Tab-separated table of C-alpha atoms in Angstrom:
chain	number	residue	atom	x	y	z
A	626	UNK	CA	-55.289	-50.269	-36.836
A	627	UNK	CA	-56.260	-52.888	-39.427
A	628	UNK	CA	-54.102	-55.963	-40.789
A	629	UNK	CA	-55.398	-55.031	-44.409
A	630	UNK	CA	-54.164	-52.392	-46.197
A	631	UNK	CA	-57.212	-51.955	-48.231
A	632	UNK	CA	-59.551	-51.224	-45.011
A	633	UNK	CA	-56.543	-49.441	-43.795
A	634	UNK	CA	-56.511	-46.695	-46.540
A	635	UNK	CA	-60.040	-46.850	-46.662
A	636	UNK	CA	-60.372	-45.480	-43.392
A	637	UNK	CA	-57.311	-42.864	-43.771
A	638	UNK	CA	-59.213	-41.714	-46.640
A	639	UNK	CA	-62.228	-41.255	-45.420
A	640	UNK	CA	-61.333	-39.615	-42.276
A	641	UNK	CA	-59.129	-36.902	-44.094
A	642	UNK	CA	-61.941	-35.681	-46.563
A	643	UNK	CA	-63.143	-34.786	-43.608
A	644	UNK	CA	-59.984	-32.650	-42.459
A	645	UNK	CA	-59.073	-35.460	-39.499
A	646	UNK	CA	-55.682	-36.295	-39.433
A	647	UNK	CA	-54.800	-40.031	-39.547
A	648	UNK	CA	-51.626	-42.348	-38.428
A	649	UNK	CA	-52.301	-46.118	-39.288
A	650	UNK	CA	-50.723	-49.301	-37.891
A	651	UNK	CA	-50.737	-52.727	-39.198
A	652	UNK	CA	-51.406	-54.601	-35.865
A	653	UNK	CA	-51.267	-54.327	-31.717
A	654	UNK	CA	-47.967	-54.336	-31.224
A	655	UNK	CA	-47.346	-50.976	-34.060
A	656	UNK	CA	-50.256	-50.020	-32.858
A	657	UNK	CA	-49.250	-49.345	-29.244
A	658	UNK	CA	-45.794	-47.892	-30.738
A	659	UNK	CA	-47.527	-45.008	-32.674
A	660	UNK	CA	-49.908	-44.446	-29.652
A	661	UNK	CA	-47.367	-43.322	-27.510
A	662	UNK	CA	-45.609	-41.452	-30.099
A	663	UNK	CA	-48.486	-39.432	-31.977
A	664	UNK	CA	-50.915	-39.482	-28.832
A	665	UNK	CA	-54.042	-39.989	-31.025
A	666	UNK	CA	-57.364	-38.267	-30.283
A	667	UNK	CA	-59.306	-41.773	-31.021
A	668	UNK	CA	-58.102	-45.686	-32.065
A	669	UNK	CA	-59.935	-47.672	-34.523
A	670	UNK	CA	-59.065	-51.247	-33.571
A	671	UNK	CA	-59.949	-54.303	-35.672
A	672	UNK	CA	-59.981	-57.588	-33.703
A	673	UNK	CA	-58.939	-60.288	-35.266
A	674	UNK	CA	-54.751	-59.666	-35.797
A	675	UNK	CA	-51.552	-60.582	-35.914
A	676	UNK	CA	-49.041	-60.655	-33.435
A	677	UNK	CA	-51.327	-58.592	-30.893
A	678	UNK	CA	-55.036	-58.697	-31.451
A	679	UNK	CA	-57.238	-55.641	-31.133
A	680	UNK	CA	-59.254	-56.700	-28.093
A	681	UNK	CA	-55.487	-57.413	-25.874
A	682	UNK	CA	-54.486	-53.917	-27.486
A	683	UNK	CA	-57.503	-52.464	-26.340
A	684	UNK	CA	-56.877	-53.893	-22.759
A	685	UNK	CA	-53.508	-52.546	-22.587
A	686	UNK	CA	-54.126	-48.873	-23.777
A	687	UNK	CA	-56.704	-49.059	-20.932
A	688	UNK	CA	-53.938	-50.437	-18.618
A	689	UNK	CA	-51.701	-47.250	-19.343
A	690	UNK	CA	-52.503	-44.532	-17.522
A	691	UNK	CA	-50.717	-42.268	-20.531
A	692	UNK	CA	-53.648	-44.293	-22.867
A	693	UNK	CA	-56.337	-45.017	-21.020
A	694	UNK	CA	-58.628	-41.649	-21.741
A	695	UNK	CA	-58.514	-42.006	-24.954
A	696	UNK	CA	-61.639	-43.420	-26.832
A	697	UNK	CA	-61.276	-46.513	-28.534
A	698	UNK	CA	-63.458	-48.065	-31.469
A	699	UNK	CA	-63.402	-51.542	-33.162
A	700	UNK	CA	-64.222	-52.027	-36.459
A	701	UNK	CA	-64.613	-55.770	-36.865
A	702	UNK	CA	-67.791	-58.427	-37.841
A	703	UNK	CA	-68.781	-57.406	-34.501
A	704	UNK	CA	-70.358	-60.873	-32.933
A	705	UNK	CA	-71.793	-61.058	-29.823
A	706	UNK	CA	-68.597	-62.616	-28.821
A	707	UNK	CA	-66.735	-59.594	-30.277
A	708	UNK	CA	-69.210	-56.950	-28.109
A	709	UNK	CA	-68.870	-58.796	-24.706
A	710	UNK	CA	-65.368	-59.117	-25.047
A	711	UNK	CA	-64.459	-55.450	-26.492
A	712	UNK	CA	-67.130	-53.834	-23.586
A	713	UNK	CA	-64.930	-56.110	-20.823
A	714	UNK	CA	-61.635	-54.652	-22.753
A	715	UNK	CA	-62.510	-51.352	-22.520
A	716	UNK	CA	-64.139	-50.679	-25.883
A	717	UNK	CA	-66.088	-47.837	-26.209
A	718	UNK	CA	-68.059	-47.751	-29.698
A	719	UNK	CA	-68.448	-50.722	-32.334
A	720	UNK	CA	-68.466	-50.312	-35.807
A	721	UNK	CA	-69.581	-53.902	-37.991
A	722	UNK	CA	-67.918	-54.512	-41.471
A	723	UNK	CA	-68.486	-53.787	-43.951
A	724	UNK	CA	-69.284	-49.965	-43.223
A	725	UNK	CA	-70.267	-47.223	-44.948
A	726	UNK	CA	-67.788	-44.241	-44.882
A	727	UNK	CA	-70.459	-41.990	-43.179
A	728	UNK	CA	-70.800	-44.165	-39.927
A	729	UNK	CA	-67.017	-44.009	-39.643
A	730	UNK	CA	-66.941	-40.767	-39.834
């Protein structure tokens, strides 16, 4: 889940060289649409969007009990700020931008 297209189909592209199939949503609120419809194996959240931010999204999937095993990562500039609040929300890996398509993967 990323509000930019760019990082969005950077990410989709990089995760299907590597033969992982990939569903992308533009904010929180998609976000938690597709979740419940595709019941992903992993969520890459960024933080910082509109409508329904990645950290509130985060909180919620962990709310769900359909959600709430599923592993979530943020990709965002990944402040200390970012980090405290993503651990309290229920994050469980954090990727800093910019990254390079290997750590993604």
């Amino acid at each position: 889940m990323d509000d930019n297209k760019v990082i969005r189909q950077l990410i989709r592209v990089n995760l299907e060289l590597e033969g992982i199939e990939v569903v992308t949503a533009a904010d929180g609120a998609e976000c938690l649409e597709v979740v419940h419809q595709v019941q992903p194996d992993v969520i890459t959240l960024d933080v910082v969007m509109p409508r329904l931010d990645g950290l509130r999204t985060a909180a919620l999937l962990r709310d769900d009990p359909r959600t709430r095993h599923i592993p979530l990562a943020t990709i965002c500039a990944c402040t200390q700020y970012e980090v405290d609040c993503g651990v309290a929300a229920g994050v469980d890996a954090f990727l800093a931008k910019p990254f390079e398509p290997a750590e993604l993967v």
